[in-house]
Coordinates of C-alpha atoms in Angstrom, one line a residue:
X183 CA -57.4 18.6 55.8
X184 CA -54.5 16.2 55.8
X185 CA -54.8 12.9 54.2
X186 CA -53.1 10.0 53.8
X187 CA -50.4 9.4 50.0
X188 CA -50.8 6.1 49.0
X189 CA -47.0 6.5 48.6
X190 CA -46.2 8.0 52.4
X191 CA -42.9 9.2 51.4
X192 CA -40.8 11.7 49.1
X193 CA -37.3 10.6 48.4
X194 CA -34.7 11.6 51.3
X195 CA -32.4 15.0 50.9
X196 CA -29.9 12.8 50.3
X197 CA -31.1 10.5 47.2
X198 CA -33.4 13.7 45.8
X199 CA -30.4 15.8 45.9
X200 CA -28.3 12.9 44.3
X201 CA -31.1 12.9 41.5
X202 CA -30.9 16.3 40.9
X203 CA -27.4 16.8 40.5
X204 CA -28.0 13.4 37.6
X205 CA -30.9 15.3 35.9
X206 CA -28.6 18.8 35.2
X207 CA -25.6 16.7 34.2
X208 CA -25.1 16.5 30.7
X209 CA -23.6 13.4 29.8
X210 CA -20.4 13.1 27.5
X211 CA -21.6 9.9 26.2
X212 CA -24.5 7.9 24.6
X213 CA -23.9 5.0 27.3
X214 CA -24.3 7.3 29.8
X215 CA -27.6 8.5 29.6
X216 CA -29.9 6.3 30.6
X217 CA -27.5 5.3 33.9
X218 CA -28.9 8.6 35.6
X219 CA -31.5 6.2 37.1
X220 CA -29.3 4.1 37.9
X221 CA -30.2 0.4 37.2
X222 CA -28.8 -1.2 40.9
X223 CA -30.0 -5.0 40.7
X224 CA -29.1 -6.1 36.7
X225 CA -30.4 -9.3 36.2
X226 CA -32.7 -9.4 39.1
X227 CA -35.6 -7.7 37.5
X228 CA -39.0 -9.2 38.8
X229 CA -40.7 -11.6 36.8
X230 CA -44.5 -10.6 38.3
X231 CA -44.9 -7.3 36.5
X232 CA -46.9 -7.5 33.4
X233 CA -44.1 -6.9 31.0
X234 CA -42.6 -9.7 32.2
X235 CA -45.4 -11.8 31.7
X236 CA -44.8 -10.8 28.4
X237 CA -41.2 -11.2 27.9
X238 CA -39.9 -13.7 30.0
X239 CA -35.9 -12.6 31.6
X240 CA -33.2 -15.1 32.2
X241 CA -30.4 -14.2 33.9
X242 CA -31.4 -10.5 33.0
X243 CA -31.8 -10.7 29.2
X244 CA -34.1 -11.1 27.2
X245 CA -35.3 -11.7 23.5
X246 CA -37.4 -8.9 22.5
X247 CA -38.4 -8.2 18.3
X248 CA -36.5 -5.2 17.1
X249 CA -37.3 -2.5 15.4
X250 CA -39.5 -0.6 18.0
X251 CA -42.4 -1.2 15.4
X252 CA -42.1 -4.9 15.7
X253 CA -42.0 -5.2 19.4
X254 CA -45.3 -2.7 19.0
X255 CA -47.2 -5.2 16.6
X256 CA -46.2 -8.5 19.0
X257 CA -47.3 -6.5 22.2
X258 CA -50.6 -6.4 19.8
X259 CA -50.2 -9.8 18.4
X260 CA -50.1 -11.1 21.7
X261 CA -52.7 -9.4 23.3
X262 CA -55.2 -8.0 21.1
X263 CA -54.5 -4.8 23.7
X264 CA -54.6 -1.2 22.0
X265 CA -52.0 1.1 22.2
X266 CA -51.1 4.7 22.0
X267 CA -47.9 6.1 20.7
X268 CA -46.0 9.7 21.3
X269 CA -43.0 11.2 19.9
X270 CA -40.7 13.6 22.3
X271 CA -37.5 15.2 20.3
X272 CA -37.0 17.6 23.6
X273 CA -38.8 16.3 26.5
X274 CA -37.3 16.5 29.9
X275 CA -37.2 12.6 30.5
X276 CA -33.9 11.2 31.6
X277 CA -33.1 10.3 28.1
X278 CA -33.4 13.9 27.3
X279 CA -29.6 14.3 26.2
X280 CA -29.4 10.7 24.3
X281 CA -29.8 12.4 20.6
X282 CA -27.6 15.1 20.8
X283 CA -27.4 17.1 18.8
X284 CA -29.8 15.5 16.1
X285 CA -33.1 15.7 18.9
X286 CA -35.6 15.9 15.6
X287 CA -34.1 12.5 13.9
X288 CA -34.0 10.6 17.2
X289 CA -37.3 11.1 19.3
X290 CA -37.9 9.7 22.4
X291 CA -41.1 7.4 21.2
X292 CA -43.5 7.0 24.4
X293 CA -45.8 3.8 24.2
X294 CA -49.3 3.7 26.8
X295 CA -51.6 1.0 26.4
X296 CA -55.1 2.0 26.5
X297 CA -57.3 -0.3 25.9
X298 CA -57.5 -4.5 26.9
X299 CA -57.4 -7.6 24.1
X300 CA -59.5 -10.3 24.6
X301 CA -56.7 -12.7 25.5
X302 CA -53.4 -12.0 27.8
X303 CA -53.1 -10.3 30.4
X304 CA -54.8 -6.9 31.2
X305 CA -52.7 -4.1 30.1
X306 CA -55.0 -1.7 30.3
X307 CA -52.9 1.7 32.3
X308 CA -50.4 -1.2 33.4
X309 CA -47.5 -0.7 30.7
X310 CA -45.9 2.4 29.6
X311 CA -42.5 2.8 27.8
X312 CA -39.9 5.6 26.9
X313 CA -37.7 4.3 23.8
X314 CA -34.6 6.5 22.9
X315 CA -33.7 4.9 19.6
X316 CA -30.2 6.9 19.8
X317 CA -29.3 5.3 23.3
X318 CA -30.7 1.8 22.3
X319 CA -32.4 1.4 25.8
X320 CA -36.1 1.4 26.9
X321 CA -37.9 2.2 30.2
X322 CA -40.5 0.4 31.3
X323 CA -43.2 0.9 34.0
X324 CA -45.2 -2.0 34.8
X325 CA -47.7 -2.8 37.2
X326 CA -47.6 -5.7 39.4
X327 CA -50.9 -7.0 39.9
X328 CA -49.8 -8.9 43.1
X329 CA -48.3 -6.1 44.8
X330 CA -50.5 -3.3 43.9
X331 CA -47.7 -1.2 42.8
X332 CA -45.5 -0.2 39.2
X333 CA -42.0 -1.4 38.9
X334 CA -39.7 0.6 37.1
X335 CA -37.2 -1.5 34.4
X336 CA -34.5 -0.4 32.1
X337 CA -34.0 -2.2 28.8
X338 CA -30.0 -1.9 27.3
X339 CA -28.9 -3.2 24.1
X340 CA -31.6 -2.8 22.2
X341 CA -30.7 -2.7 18.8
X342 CA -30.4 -4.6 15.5
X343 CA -27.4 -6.7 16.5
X344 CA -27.9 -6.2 20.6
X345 CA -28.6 -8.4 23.5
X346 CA -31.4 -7.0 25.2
X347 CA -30.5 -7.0 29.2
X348 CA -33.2 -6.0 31.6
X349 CA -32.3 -4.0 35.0
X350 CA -34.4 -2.5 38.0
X351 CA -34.1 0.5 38.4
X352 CA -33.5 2.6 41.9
X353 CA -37.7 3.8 42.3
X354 CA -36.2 5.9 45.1
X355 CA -34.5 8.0 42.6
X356 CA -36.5 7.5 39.9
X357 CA -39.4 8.4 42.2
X358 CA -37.9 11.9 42.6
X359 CA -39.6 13.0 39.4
X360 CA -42.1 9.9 39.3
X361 CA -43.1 11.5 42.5
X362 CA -45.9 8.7 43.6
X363 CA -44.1 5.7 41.8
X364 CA -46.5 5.6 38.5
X365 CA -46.4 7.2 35.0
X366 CA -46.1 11.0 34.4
X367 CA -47.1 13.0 31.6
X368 CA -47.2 16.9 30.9
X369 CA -50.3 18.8 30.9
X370 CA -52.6 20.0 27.7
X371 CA -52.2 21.0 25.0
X372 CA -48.6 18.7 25.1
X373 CA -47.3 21.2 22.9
X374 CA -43.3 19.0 23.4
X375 CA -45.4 15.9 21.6
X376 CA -46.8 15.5 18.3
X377 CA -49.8 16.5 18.8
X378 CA -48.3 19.6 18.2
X379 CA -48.1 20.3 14.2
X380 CA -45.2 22.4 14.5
X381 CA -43.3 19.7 15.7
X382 CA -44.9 16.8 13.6
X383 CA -43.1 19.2 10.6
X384 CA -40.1 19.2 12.0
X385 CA -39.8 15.5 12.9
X386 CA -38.7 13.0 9.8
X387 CA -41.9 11.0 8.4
X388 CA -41.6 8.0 10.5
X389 CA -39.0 6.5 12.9
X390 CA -37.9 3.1 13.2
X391 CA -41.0 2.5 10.7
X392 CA -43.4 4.4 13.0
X393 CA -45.3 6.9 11.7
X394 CA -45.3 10.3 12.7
X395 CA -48.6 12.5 12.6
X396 CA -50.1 15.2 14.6
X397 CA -52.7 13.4 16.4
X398 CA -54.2 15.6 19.2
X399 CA -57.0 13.0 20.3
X400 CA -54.2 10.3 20.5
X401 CA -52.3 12.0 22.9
X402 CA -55.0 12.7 25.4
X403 CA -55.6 9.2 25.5
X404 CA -51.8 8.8 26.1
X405 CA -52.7 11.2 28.8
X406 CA -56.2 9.6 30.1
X407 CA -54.4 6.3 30.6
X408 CA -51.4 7.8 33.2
X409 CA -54.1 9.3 35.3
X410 CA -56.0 6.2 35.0
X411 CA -53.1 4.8 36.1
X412 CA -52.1 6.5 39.2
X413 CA -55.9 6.0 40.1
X414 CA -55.5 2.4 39.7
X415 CA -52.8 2.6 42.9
X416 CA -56.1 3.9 45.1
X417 CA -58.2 1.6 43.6
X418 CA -55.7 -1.8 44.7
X419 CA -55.7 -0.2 48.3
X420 CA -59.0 -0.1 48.9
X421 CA -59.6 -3.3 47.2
X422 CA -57.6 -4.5 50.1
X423 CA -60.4 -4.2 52.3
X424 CA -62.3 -6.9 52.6
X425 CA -65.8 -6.0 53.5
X426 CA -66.2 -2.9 51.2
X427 CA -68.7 -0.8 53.3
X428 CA -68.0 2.7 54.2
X429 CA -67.1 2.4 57.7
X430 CA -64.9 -0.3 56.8
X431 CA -62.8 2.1 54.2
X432 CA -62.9 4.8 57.2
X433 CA -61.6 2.8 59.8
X434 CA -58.6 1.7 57.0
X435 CA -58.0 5.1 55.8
X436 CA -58.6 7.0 58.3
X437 CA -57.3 10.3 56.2
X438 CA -58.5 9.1 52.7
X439 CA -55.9 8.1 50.0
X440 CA -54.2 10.8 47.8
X441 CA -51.5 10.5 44.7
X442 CA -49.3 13.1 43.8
X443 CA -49.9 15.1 40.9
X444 CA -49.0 13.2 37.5
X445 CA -49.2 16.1 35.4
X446 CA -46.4 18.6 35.0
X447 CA -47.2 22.0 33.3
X448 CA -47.1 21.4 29.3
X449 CA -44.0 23.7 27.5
X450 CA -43.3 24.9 24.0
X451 CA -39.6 24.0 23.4
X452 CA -40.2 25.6 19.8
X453 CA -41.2 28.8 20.9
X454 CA -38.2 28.7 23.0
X455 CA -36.0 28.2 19.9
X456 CA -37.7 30.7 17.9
X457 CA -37.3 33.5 20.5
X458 CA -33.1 32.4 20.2
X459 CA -32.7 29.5 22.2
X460 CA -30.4 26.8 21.5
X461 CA -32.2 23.4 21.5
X462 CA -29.5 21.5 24.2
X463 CA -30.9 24.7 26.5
X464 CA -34.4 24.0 26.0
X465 CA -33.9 20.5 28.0
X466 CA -33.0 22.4 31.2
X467 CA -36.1 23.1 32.9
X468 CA -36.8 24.6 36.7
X469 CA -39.3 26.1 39.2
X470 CA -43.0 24.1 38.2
X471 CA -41.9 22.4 34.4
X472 CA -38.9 20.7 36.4
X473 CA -40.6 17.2 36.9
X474 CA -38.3 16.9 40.2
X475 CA -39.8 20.2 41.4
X476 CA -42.6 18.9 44.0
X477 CA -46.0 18.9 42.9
X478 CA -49.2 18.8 44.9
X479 CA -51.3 16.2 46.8
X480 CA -54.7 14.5 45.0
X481 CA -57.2 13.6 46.9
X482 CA -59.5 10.3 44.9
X483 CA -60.7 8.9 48.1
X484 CA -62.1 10.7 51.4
X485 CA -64.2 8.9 54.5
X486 CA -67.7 9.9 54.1
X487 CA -71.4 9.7 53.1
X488 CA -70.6 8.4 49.6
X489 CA -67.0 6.1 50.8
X490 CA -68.2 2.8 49.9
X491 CA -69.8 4.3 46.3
X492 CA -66.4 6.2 45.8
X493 CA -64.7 3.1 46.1
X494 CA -66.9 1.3 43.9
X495 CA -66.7 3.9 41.2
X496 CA -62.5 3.7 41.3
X497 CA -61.9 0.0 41.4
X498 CA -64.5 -0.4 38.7
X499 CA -62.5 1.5 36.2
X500 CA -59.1 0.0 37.2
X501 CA -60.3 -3.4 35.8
X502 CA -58.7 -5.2 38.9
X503 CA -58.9 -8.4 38.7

């Protein structure tokens, strides 16, 4: 039965192609990492997301509280919103390469918020954020109430002494792995995260005065919230439509509305080091644990008996507003 993505299109030959070739190159700098996706419009980013709500850009910078921790708490501070953290030494983000070779001292720290405050904006499934302390840079998706859709934003600089400068990112080429424009995340048991003990022991005590623990039930709320998220793209679209009976959803998605899979098939880079692996060759991945590899179609919506109930259900738990 053919159905209709809420994102209609995969990235051309041409830009996919241009992604992979980025995602197998192994940079020969820090600075270089995080260009992979490369930021095309610095000091343009949008100011409608609800990061930038938030955090405010002028002229593409912007004042942020450093360490990592800090800008946790004020996110808090500011919102009341809760938040779920994740540590990645060898993940297979872009960022992947930014430690090397120390992956266990600099962890890619992953940041979901889960639950809303009472005041400020909702955040619930809206933010998410990949910090690699080693390259100094954050990247941020962010959902744009207005336009029903997640922007994707690179933070450089970020550091003690840095000037944070914000940059959009290319979503066609980021959308190669990000393959319906929203978070990702691997599947259970997330054995590259901390919820894995093994690599809780190997990981230093805390990080940028984070603490590091194996926390299992964390980190499927981490994961809860991105499929919450990609959900929340099916729940603006049919919000679109005005008179929310079933006929009406039929006759405006004729084929139902789909995401592409979020989850990509959880890996044990450990294992792969204790059967003789080096860790830099642990970070090349391929066939179904390649997040670029294409993934399969989700239905959440489908014309029917039950449309206008379906629709309730989904736009219900996306909080819209």
């Amino acid at each position: 039965m053919a159905f209709r993505p809420f994102w209609t299109a995969s990235p051309s030959p041409r830009i996919a192609g241009r992604a992979n070739r980025a995602w197998r190159r192994r940079p020969s700098a820090r600075a270089s990492t995080l260009l992979l996706c490369l930021a095309v419009t610095a000091g343009a980013v949008r100011a409608e997301t609800v990061f930038e709500r938030l955090y405010p850009t002028e002229q593409g910078s912007l004042a942020l509280p450093y360490p990592f921790a800090r800008l946790v708490e004020d996110v808090k501070a500011r919102t009341g919103a809760e938040i779920q953290l994740g540590f990645v030494p060898l993940g297979r983000s872009l960022q992947r390469y930014a430690a090397d070779p120390n992956y266990f001292t600099s962890p890619r720290i992953l940041l979901a918020v889960i639950g809303n405050g009472a005041q400020g904006p909702a955040l619930r499934d809206r933010l998410f954020m990949g910090y690699q302390p080693a390259a100094r840079a954050i990247e941020i998706i962010a959902f744009d109430e207005t336009e029903g859709r997640f922007h994707f934003t690179q933070i450089d600089d970020y550091g003690p002494q840095g000037r944070p400068v914000a940059a959009e990112l290319s979503e066609d080429v980021c959308a190669t792995c990000h393959q319906s424009r929203a978070p990702i995340f691997s599947a259970p048991p997330w054995d590259e995260t901390n919820a894995n003990p093994r690599i809780v022991a190997v990981l230093p005590a805390n990080i940028e005065g984070l603490a590091i623990h194996q926390d299992f039930d964390g980190l499927d709320q981490f994961a809860r919230s991105v499929t919450r998220a990609n959900r929340l793209l099916i729940a603006k679209q049919l919000k679109s439509v005005v008179d929310q009976s079933g006929s009406d959803f039929a006759k405006a998605f004729p084929q139902g509305l789909a995401v592409i899979e979020p989850k990509i098939p959880n890996r044990d880079p450990l294992g792969l080091i204790a059967s003789g692996m080096a860790p830099d060759k642990t970070l090349e991945t391929s066939g179904a644990f390649a997040p670029e590899t294409p993934r399969p179609f989700l239905q959440l919506w489908k014309p029917g008996l039950t449309a206008a109930e379906d629709a309730a259900r989904l736009i219900e738990e996306a909080e819209l507003p």
